[in-house]
Amino acid sequence: MKFKPIRFIPDDTRFPIMRLSRFGFFVSGLLSLASVLLFVFVGLNVGVDFKGGTVMTVRTADAANIEQLREQVSSLGFGQAEIQEFGSPRDVLIRLPAVEGGDEAQQTTIAKVKEALGPGVEFRSVEVVGPKVSSELAEQSILAVVFAIGGILFYVWFRFEWQFAAGAVLSLLHDVLITIGIFCLLRIEFNLQIIAAILTIVGYSLNDTVVVFDRIRENRGKRTWISRETVNLSINQTFSRTVLTGGSTLATAIVLIALGGTGIRPFAYTFLIGLIAGTFSSVAIAAPLVYSRREEEEERAKAAIAPVIAAPAPAV
């Protein structure tokens, strides 16, 4: 017996993506502008990795009382302490901002925290990030994202054409801007884990975009221009793959948020935001940007010379 494959989305779908592309460009431009304004006027809630400070991992005898620990540490006067569960209910992550006075002041801070929490709390690890190290980490993180997008620009340009490269890079910038804007809006802590998630988003979104680009190139054939119908057909032909891949990855991100614990949740939140933005940009931004108006120019030129060709030759 021969079984037919399951089709979640019919093969003959004809969604008018290109007709809606102007609306997609408008919404994406508006959200990107809002993200830039949020970054300039609100800023990121950078973590210890980028602003310096002390990170301590402790284990309590019983399930940790987060509110009580927060009151004990905050009463020491070292600034706003960030305390959260880390893995099991007994494991707690404590973040303190940097204090003036160098390493000696940091060691004093650690000693006072240990004294305040008492002997019933086991200190499993203590890390101190100085301002110089944090600034270097910030610079290296920015360079990592810039080099990744720059490398993608040259890769897509080499494999396809400059129109494809421009569309891919603009869609990736859209994904990064949207992610950063949401982090500014929700005041989620921005650290090295988030940089790793952003680089993951860039790779995922590029993979999705290249699949659509390959289909556009196949459907274009030997023509030098890319018509509106070719782009729309290519998006529809890859739409099933986009939805199924994005849906399965989305389910994974949701499971990580629900069951992954506090240590993995920032990464999962970032990936979830970038996944939605990346899927949208691959279909509604990157692909429509490679559409060439050369077909319309050729049609107008043919229409202009048609009367001349059709006119009878003058009598001699």
Coordinates of C-alpha atoms in Angstrom, one line a residue:
M1 CA 0.0 0.0 0.0
K2 CA 1.3 3.4 -1.0
F3 CA 0.8 6.2 1.5
K4 CA 0.4 9.8 0.5
P5 CA 2.6 12.3 2.3
I6 CA 0.9 14.6 4.8
R7 CA 0.5 18.1 3.5
F8 CA 0.0 20.7 6.2
I9 CA 0.0 23.4 3.5
P10 CA -1.2 22.7 0.0
D11 CA 1.4 22.7 -2.8
D12 CA -0.7 25.1 -4.9
T13 CA -0.8 28.0 -2.4
R14 CA -0.8 31.4 -4.0
F15 CA -0.5 33.9 -1.1
P16 CA -0.2 37.5 -2.4
I17 CA 3.1 38.1 -0.5
M18 CA 4.4 40.7 -3.0
R19 CA 1.1 42.6 -2.9
L20 CA 1.5 42.9 0.9
S21 CA 5.2 43.7 0.8
R22 CA 4.8 47.4 1.0
F23 CA 2.8 47.0 4.2
G24 CA 5.5 44.7 5.5
F25 CA 8.2 47.2 4.7
F26 CA 6.2 50.0 6.5
V27 CA 5.7 47.9 9.7
S28 CA 9.3 46.7 9.7
G29 CA 10.6 50.2 9.2
L30 CA 8.4 51.5 12.0
L31 CA 9.5 48.8 14.4
S32 CA 13.1 49.3 13.6
L33 CA 12.9 53.0 14.1
A34 CA 11.1 52.4 17.5
S35 CA 13.9 50.0 18.4
V36 CA 16.6 52.6 17.6
L37 CA 14.8 55.3 19.7
L38 CA 14.4 52.9 22.6
F39 CA 18.1 52.1 22.4
V40 CA 19.1 55.8 22.4
F41 CA 16.7 57.1 25.0
V42 CA 16.0 54.1 27.2
G43 CA 19.1 52.0 26.7
L44 CA 19.9 48.3 27.5
N45 CA 19.8 46.9 30.9
V46 CA 23.3 45.6 30.7
G47 CA 24.5 42.9 33.1
V48 CA 27.6 42.3 35.0
D49 CA 29.4 41.0 31.9
F50 CA 29.3 44.5 30.4
K51 CA 29.3 46.9 33.3
G52 CA 31.5 45.0 35.8
G53 CA 30.6 43.6 39.2
T54 CA 30.5 40.4 41.2
V55 CA 28.7 37.2 40.4
M56 CA 28.2 34.6 43.2
T57 CA 26.6 31.1 43.0
V58 CA 25.4 29.9 46.4
R59 CA 23.5 26.8 47.7
T60 CA 21.1 27.0 50.7
A61 CA 20.3 24.2 53.1
D62 CA 16.6 24.2 52.0
A63 CA 14.7 25.8 49.2
A64 CA 15.9 29.3 48.9
N65 CA 13.7 32.2 50.0
I66 CA 14.6 34.7 47.2
E67 CA 12.9 37.7 48.9
Q68 CA 14.7 37.1 52.2
L69 CA 18.0 36.8 50.4
R70 CA 17.4 40.0 48.4
E71 CA 16.6 41.9 51.6
Q72 CA 19.8 40.6 53.4
V73 CA 22.1 41.5 50.5
S74 CA 20.5 44.8 49.6
S75 CA 20.7 46.0 53.2
L76 CA 24.5 45.9 52.9
G77 CA 24.4 49.1 50.7
F78 CA 26.2 47.8 47.7
G79 CA 23.5 48.8 45.2
Q80 CA 20.7 46.9 43.6
A81 CA 21.3 43.2 44.0
E82 CA 20.0 40.8 41.3
I83 CA 19.1 37.5 42.8
Q84 CA 17.4 34.5 41.1
E85 CA 17.2 30.8 41.2
F86 CA 19.9 29.0 39.3
G87 CA 18.9 25.4 38.4
S88 CA 17.5 23.7 41.5
P89 CA 15.4 25.6 44.2
R90 CA 18.5 25.5 46.5
D91 CA 20.9 27.1 44.0
V92 CA 20.8 30.9 43.8
L93 CA 22.7 33.4 41.5
I94 CA 23.6 36.7 43.1
R95 CA 24.8 39.6 41.0
L96 CA 26.2 42.8 42.6
P97 CA 27.3 46.0 40.7
A98 CA 30.9 47.0 40.7
V99 CA 32.1 49.1 43.7
E100 CA 34.9 51.7 43.7
G101 CA 38.2 50.8 45.3
G102 CA 39.5 48.0 43.0
D103 CA 40.1 44.4 44.0
E104 CA 40.4 45.1 47.7
A105 CA 36.9 46.7 47.7
Q106 CA 35.5 43.7 45.8
Q107 CA 36.9 41.2 48.3
T108 CA 35.4 43.3 51.1
T109 CA 32.1 43.1 49.4
I110 CA 32.3 39.3 49.1
A111 CA 33.3 38.9 52.7
K112 CA 30.3 41.0 53.9
V113 CA 27.9 39.1 51.8
K114 CA 29.2 35.8 53.2
E115 CA 28.8 37.2 56.7
A116 CA 25.3 38.5 56.1
L117 CA 24.0 35.2 54.6
G118 CA 25.5 33.1 57.5
P119 CA 27.2 29.8 57.7
G120 CA 24.2 27.9 56.4
V121 CA 24.8 29.0 52.9
E122 CA 27.5 27.3 50.7
F123 CA 29.4 29.6 48.3
R124 CA 30.0 27.4 45.2
S125 CA 31.6 30.0 42.9
V126 CA 32.6 33.7 43.0
E127 CA 33.6 35.7 40.0
V128 CA 34.6 39.3 39.8
V129 CA 34.4 41.2 36.5
G130 CA 36.4 44.5 36.5
P131 CA 35.5 47.5 34.4
K132 CA 38.4 46.9 31.9
V133 CA 37.3 43.3 31.3
S134 CA 33.7 44.3 30.9
S135 CA 34.5 47.1 28.4
E136 CA 36.6 44.6 26.4
L137 CA 33.8 42.1 26.4
A138 CA 31.4 44.7 25.1
E139 CA 33.7 45.7 22.3
Q140 CA 34.4 42.1 21.3
S141 CA 30.6 41.3 21.4
I142 CA 29.8 44.2 19.1
L143 CA 32.7 43.2 16.7
A144 CA 31.4 39.6 16.7
V145 CA 27.9 40.7 15.5
V146 CA 29.4 43.1 13.0
F147 CA 31.8 40.6 11.5
A148 CA 29.1 37.9 11.4
I149 CA 26.8 40.2 9.3
G150 CA 29.7 41.4 7.2
G151 CA 30.8 37.8 6.4
I152 CA 27.2 37.0 5.5
L153 CA 27.2 40.0 3.1
F154 CA 30.2 38.7 1.2
Y155 CA 29.0 35.1 1.3
V156 CA 25.6 35.8 -0.2
W157 CA 27.1 38.3 -2.7
F158 CA 29.6 35.6 -3.9
R159 CA 26.9 32.9 -4.1
F160 CA 24.2 35.0 -5.6
E161 CA 24.2 38.6 -6.6
W162 CA 24.5 42.0 -4.8
Q163 CA 20.7 42.4 -4.7
F164 CA 20.5 39.1 -2.8
A165 CA 23.3 40.2 -0.4
A166 CA 21.6 43.6 0.3
G167 CA 18.3 41.9 1.0
A168 CA 19.9 39.4 3.3
V169 CA 21.8 41.9 5.3
L170 CA 18.9 44.3 5.7
S171 CA 16.7 41.5 6.9
L172 CA 19.3 40.4 9.4
L173 CA 19.7 44.0 10.7
H174 CA 15.9 44.1 11.1
D175 CA 16.1 41.0 13.2
V176 CA 18.8 42.3 15.5
L177 CA 17.2 45.7 15.9
I178 CA 13.8 44.2 16.8
T179 CA 15.5 42.0 19.4
I180 CA 17.4 44.8 21.0
G181 CA 14.4 47.1 21.0
I182 CA 12.3 44.5 22.9
F183 CA 15.1 44.1 25.4
C184 CA 15.2 47.9 25.9
L185 CA 11.4 47.9 26.3
L186 CA 11.1 45.0 28.7
R187 CA 14.3 45.8 30.6
I188 CA 15.6 42.2 30.3
E189 CA 19.2 41.9 31.4
F190 CA 21.6 42.0 28.4
N191 CA 24.7 39.9 28.8
L192 CA 27.0 37.6 26.9
Q193 CA 24.4 34.9 26.8
I194 CA 22.2 37.3 24.8
I195 CA 25.0 37.9 22.3
A196 CA 25.3 34.2 21.7
A197 CA 21.5 34.1 21.1
I198 CA 21.7 37.0 18.6
L199 CA 24.4 35.2 16.7
T200 CA 22.2 32.1 16.7
I201 CA 19.3 34.1 15.3
V202 CA 21.5 35.5 12.6
G203 CA 22.5 32.0 11.5
Y204 CA 19.0 30.7 11.6
S205 CA 17.5 33.7 9.7
L206 CA 20.2 33.4 7.0
N207 CA 19.5 29.8 6.5
D208 CA 15.8 30.5 6.0
T209 CA 16.6 33.4 3.6
V210 CA 19.0 31.4 1.5
V211 CA 16.4 28.6 0.9
V212 CA 14.0 31.2 -0.5
F213 CA 16.9 32.8 -2.6
D214 CA 17.8 29.4 -4.1
R215 CA 14.2 28.9 -5.2
I216 CA 14.1 32.4 -6.7
R217 CA 17.3 31.8 -8.7
E218 CA 15.9 28.4 -10.0
N219 CA 12.6 30.0 -11.1
R220 CA 14.3 32.9 -12.7
G221 CA 16.3 30.6 -15.0
K222 CA 18.5 32.5 -17.5
R223 CA 16.7 35.8 -17.3
T224 CA 18.8 38.7 -16.1
W225 CA 15.9 40.2 -14.1
I226 CA 13.6 38.9 -11.4
S227 CA 9.9 39.5 -11.9
R228 CA 7.3 40.1 -9.2
E229 CA 5.6 36.8 -10.1
T230 CA 8.9 34.9 -9.8
V231 CA 9.4 36.1 -6.2
N232 CA 5.8 35.5 -5.2
L233 CA 5.9 32.0 -6.7
S234 CA 9.2 31.2 -4.9
I235 CA 7.9 32.3 -1.5
N236 CA 4.8 30.2 -1.9
Q237 CA 6.8 27.1 -3.0
T238 CA 9.0 27.4 0.2
F239 CA 6.2 28.5 2.5
S240 CA 5.4 25.0 3.7
R241 CA 9.1 24.5 4.7
T242 CA 9.2 27.9 6.3
V243 CA 6.1 27.2 8.5
L244 CA 7.1 23.7 9.5
T245 CA 10.7 24.6 10.3
G246 CA 9.7 27.7 12.2
G247 CA 6.9 26.0 14.0
S248 CA 9.1 23.1 15.3
T249 CA 11.8 25.6 16.4
L250 CA 9.2 27.8 18.0
A251 CA 7.9 24.8 20.0
T252 CA 11.5 24.1 21.2
A253 CA 12.0 27.7 22.3
I254 CA 8.7 27.6 24.3
V255 CA 9.7 24.3 26.0
L256 CA 13.0 25.9 27.0
I257 CA 11.2 28.9 28.4
A258 CA 8.8 26.7 30.4
L259 CA 11.1 24.0 31.6
G260 CA 14.6 25.2 31.0
G261 CA 15.1 27.0 34.3
T262 CA 16.4 30.5 34.9
G263 CA 19.8 29.8 33.5
I264 CA 18.6 29.1 30.0
R265 CA 15.5 31.3 29.9
P266 CA 17.3 34.6 28.7
F267 CA 18.7 32.7 25.8
A268 CA 15.3 31.1 25.0
Y269 CA 13.5 34.5 25.3
T270 CA 16.0 36.0 22.9
F271 CA 15.8 33.1 20.4
L272 CA 12.0 33.2 20.5
I273 CA 11.9 36.9 19.7
G274 CA 14.5 36.5 16.9
L275 CA 12.8 33.5 15.5
I276 CA 9.5 35.4 14.9
A277 CA 11.3 38.4 13.5
G278 CA 13.6 36.2 11.4
T279 CA 10.8 34.2 9.8
F280 CA 8.9 37.3 9.0
S281 CA 11.9 39.1 7.5
S282 CA 12.9 36.1 5.3
V283 CA 9.5 36.1 3.7
A284 CA 8.4 39.7 3.8
I285 CA 11.7 41.7 3.6
A286 CA 14.6 39.7 2.1
A287 CA 12.8 38.1 -0.8
P288 CA 10.8 41.2 -2.0
L289 CA 14.0 43.3 -1.9
V290 CA 15.5 41.2 -4.7
Y291 CA 12.6 42.0 -7.0
S292 CA 13.9 43.9 -10.1
R293 CA 11.9 46.4 -12.0
R294 CA 13.8 45.7 -15.2
E295 CA 10.9 43.5 -16.4
E296 CA 8.6 46.5 -16.2
E297 CA 11.1 48.7 -18.0
E298 CA 11.4 46.2 -20.8
E299 CA 7.6 45.9 -21.1
R300 CA 7.3 49.7 -21.3
A301 CA 10.0 49.9 -23.9
K302 CA 8.2 47.2 -26.0
A303 CA 4.9 49.1 -25.6
A304 CA 6.6 52.3 -26.7
I305 CA 8.0 50.8 -29.9
A306 CA 5.1 48.6 -30.7
P307 CA 3.2 51.3 -32.7
V308 CA 6.3 52.0 -34.7
I309 CA 6.8 48.3 -35.6
A310 CA 3.1 47.9 -36.5
A311 CA 2.9 51.0 -38.6
P312 CA 3.0 50.4 -42.5
A313 CA 6.2 51.3 -44.3
P314 CA 5.9 54.6 -46.1
A315 CA 5.3 54.4 -49.9
V316 CA 8.4 55.0 -52.1

